[in-house]
Short mmCIF file of C-alpha atoms in Angstrom, two decimals:
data_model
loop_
_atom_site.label_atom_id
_atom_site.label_comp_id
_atom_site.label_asym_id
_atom_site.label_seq_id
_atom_site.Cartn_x
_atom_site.Cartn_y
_atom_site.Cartn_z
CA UNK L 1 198.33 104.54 101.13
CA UNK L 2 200.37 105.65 104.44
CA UNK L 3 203.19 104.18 106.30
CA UNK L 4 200.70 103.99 108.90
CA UNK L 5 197.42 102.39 107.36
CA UNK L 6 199.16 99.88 105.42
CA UNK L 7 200.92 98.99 108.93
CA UNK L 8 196.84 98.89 110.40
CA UNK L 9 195.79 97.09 107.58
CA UNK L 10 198.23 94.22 108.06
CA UNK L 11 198.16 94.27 111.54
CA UNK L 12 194.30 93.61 110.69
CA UNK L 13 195.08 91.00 108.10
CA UNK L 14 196.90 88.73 110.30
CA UNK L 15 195.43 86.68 113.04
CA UNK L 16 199.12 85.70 114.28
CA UNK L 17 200.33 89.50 114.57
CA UNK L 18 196.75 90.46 116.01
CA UNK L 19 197.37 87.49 118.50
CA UNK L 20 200.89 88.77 119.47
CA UNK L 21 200.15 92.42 119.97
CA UNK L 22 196.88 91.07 122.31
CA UNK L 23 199.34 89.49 124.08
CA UNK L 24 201.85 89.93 125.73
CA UNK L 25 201.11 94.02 124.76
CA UNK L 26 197.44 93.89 125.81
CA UNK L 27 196.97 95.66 122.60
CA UNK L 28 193.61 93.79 121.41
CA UNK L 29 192.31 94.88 117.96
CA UNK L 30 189.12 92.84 119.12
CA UNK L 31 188.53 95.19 121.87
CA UNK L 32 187.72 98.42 120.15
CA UNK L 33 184.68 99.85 121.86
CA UNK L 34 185.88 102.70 124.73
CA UNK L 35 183.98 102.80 127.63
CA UNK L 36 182.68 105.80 127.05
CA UNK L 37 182.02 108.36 124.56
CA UNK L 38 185.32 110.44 124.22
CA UNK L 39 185.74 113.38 121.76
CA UNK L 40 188.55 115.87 121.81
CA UNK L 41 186.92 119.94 122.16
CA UNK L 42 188.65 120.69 118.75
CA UNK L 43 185.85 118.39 117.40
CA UNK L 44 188.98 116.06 115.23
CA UNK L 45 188.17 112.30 115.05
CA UNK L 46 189.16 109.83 117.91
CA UNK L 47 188.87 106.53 115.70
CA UNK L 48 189.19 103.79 117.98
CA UNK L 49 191.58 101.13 117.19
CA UNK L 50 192.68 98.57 120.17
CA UNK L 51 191.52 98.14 123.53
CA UNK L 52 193.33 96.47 126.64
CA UNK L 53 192.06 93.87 129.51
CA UNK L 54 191.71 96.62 131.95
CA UNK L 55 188.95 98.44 129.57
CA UNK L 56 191.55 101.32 128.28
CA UNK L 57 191.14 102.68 124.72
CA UNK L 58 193.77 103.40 122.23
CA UNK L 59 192.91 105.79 119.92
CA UNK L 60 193.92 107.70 116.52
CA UNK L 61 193.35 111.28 116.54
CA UNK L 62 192.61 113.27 113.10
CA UNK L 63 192.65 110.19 110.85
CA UNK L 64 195.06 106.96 110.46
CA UNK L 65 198.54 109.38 110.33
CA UNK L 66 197.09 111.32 113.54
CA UNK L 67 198.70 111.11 117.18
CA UNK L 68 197.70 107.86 119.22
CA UNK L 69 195.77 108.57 122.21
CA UNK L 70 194.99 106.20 125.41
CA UNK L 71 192.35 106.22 127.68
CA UNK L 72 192.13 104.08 130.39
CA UNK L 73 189.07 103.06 132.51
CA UNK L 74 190.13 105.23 135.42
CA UNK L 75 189.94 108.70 133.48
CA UNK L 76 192.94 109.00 132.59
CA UNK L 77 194.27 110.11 128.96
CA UNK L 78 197.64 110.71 127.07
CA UNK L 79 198.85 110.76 123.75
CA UNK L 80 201.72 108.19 123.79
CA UNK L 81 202.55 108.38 120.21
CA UNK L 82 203.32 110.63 116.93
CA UNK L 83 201.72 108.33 114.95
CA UNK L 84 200.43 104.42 114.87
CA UNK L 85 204.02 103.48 113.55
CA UNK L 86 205.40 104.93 116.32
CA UNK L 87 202.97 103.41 119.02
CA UNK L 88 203.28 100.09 117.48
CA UNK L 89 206.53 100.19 117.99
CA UNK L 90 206.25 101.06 121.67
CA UNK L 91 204.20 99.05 122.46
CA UNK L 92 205.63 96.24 120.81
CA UNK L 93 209.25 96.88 122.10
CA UNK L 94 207.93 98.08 126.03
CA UNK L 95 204.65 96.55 126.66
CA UNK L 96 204.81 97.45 130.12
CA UNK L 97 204.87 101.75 128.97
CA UNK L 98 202.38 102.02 131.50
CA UNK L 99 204.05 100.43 134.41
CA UNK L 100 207.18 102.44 133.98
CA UNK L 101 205.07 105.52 135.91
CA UNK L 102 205.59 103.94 139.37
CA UNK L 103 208.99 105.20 139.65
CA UNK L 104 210.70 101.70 138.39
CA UNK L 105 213.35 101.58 135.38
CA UNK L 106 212.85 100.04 132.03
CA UNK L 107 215.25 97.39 133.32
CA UNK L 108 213.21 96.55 136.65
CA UNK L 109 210.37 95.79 134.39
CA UNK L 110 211.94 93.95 131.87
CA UNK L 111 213.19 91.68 134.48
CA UNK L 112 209.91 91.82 136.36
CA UNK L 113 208.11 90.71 133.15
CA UNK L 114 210.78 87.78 132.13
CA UNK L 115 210.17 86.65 135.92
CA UNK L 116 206.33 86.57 135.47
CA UNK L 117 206.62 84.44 131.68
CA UNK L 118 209.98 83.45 131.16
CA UNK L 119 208.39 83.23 127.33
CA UNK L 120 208.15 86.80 127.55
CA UNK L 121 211.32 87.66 125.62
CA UNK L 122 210.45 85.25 122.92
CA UNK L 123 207.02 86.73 121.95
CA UNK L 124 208.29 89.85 122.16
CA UNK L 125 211.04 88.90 119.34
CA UNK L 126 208.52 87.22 117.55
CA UNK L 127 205.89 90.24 117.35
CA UNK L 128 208.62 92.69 116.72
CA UNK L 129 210.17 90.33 113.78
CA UNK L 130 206.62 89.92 112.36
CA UNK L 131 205.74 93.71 112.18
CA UNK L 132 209.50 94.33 110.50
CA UNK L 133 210.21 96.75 113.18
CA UNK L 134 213.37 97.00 115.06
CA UNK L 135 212.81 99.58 117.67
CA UNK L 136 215.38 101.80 118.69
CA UNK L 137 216.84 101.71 122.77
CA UNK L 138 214.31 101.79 125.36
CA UNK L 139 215.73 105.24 126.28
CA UNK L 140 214.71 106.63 122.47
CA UNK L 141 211.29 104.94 123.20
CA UNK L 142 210.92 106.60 126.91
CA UNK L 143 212.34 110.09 124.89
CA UNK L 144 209.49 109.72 122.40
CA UNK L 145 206.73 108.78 125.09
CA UNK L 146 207.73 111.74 127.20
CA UNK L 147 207.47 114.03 124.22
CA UNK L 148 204.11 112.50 123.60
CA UNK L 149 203.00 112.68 126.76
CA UNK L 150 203.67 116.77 126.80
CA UNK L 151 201.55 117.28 124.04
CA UNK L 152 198.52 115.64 125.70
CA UNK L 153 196.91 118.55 127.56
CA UNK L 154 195.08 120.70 126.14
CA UNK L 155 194.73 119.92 122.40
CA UNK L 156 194.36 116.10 123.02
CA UNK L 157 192.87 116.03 126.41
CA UNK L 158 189.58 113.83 125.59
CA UNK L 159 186.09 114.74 127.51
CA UNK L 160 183.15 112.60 127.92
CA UNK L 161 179.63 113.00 126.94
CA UNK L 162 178.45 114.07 130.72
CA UNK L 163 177.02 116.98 132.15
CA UNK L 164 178.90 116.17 135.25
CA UNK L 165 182.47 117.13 136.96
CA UNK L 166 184.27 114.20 135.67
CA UNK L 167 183.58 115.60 131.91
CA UNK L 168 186.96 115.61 131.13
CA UNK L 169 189.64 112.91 131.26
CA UNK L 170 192.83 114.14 133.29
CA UNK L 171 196.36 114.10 131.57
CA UNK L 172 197.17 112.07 134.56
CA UNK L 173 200.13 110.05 132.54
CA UNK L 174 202.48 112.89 131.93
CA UNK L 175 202.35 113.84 135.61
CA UNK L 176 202.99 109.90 136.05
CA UNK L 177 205.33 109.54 134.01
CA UNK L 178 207.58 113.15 135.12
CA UNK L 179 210.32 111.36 136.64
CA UNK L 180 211.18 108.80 133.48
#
């Protein structure tokens, strides 16, 4: 068994750590149905593994060591990870990856988040001491997204099962996220 499916498998095994990454991550294990029918052109899986509130998709490409990919409701679609370890670990460590497109700092949001839930911090420690993982610097994170991100378009840019122009989900998040 992999690095990566025994991490899935105990993710999946405990209610507390499933719990944790729901929130404050919005990582939700529950949640697994995309809103639509994605496939990438290459014809390699997209298994889905965690949804979010706002009805985005997190995906694994190729099988459970493959790429993570995220889709949210909007069309939009990047790969965000090497692997599950690796997304886990972003999105464990920087829960707010997404909001870090809108031109603030990892610091801005940090504080922004310990301002909404002053608990924030806590969880976070909790989560990230319950899946073993101590995540390297938020810049190595933002170094690994960006890489990531690059690699989205074209092998991992996800269509949808429509005749129409809005077929194919844009790679919106690594124009987003340029100026990290």
């Amino acid at each position: 068994m992999s690095d990566n499916e025994a991490l899935l498998r105990r993710i999946e095994g405990d209610q507390d750590l499933v719990d944790l990454l729901t929130y404050p991550c919005d990582f939700d294990l529950r949640q697994r149905d995309p809103v639509e029918a994605v496939f990438l052109e290459s014809g390699m899986s997209l298994t889905p593994i965690a949804g979010d509130g706002a009805g985005g998709t997190y995906f694994l490409c190729g099988g459970v060591d493959g790429p993570v990919l995220y889709t949210d409701s909007e069309g939009g679609a990047a790969l965000i990870a090497a692997d599950l370890t690796e997304a886990v670990t972003l999105i464990a460590a920087l829960p707010y990856w997404r909001d870090l497109d809108y031109g603030g700092t990892v610091e801005d949001a940090e504080e922004s988040w310990t301002e909404d839930d002053p608990d924030f911090a806590e969880y976070r420690a909790e989560l990230l001491a319950r899946l073993g993982i101590t995540p390297p610097p938020s810049d190595v994170l933002v170094a690994r997204l960006r890489a990531a991100l690059k690699r989205t378009a074209p092998d991992y840019q996800p269509k949808v099962r429509h005749d129409d122009a809005h077929g194919v989900y844009e790679a919106t998040y690594t124009v987003r996220f340029e100026n990290l």
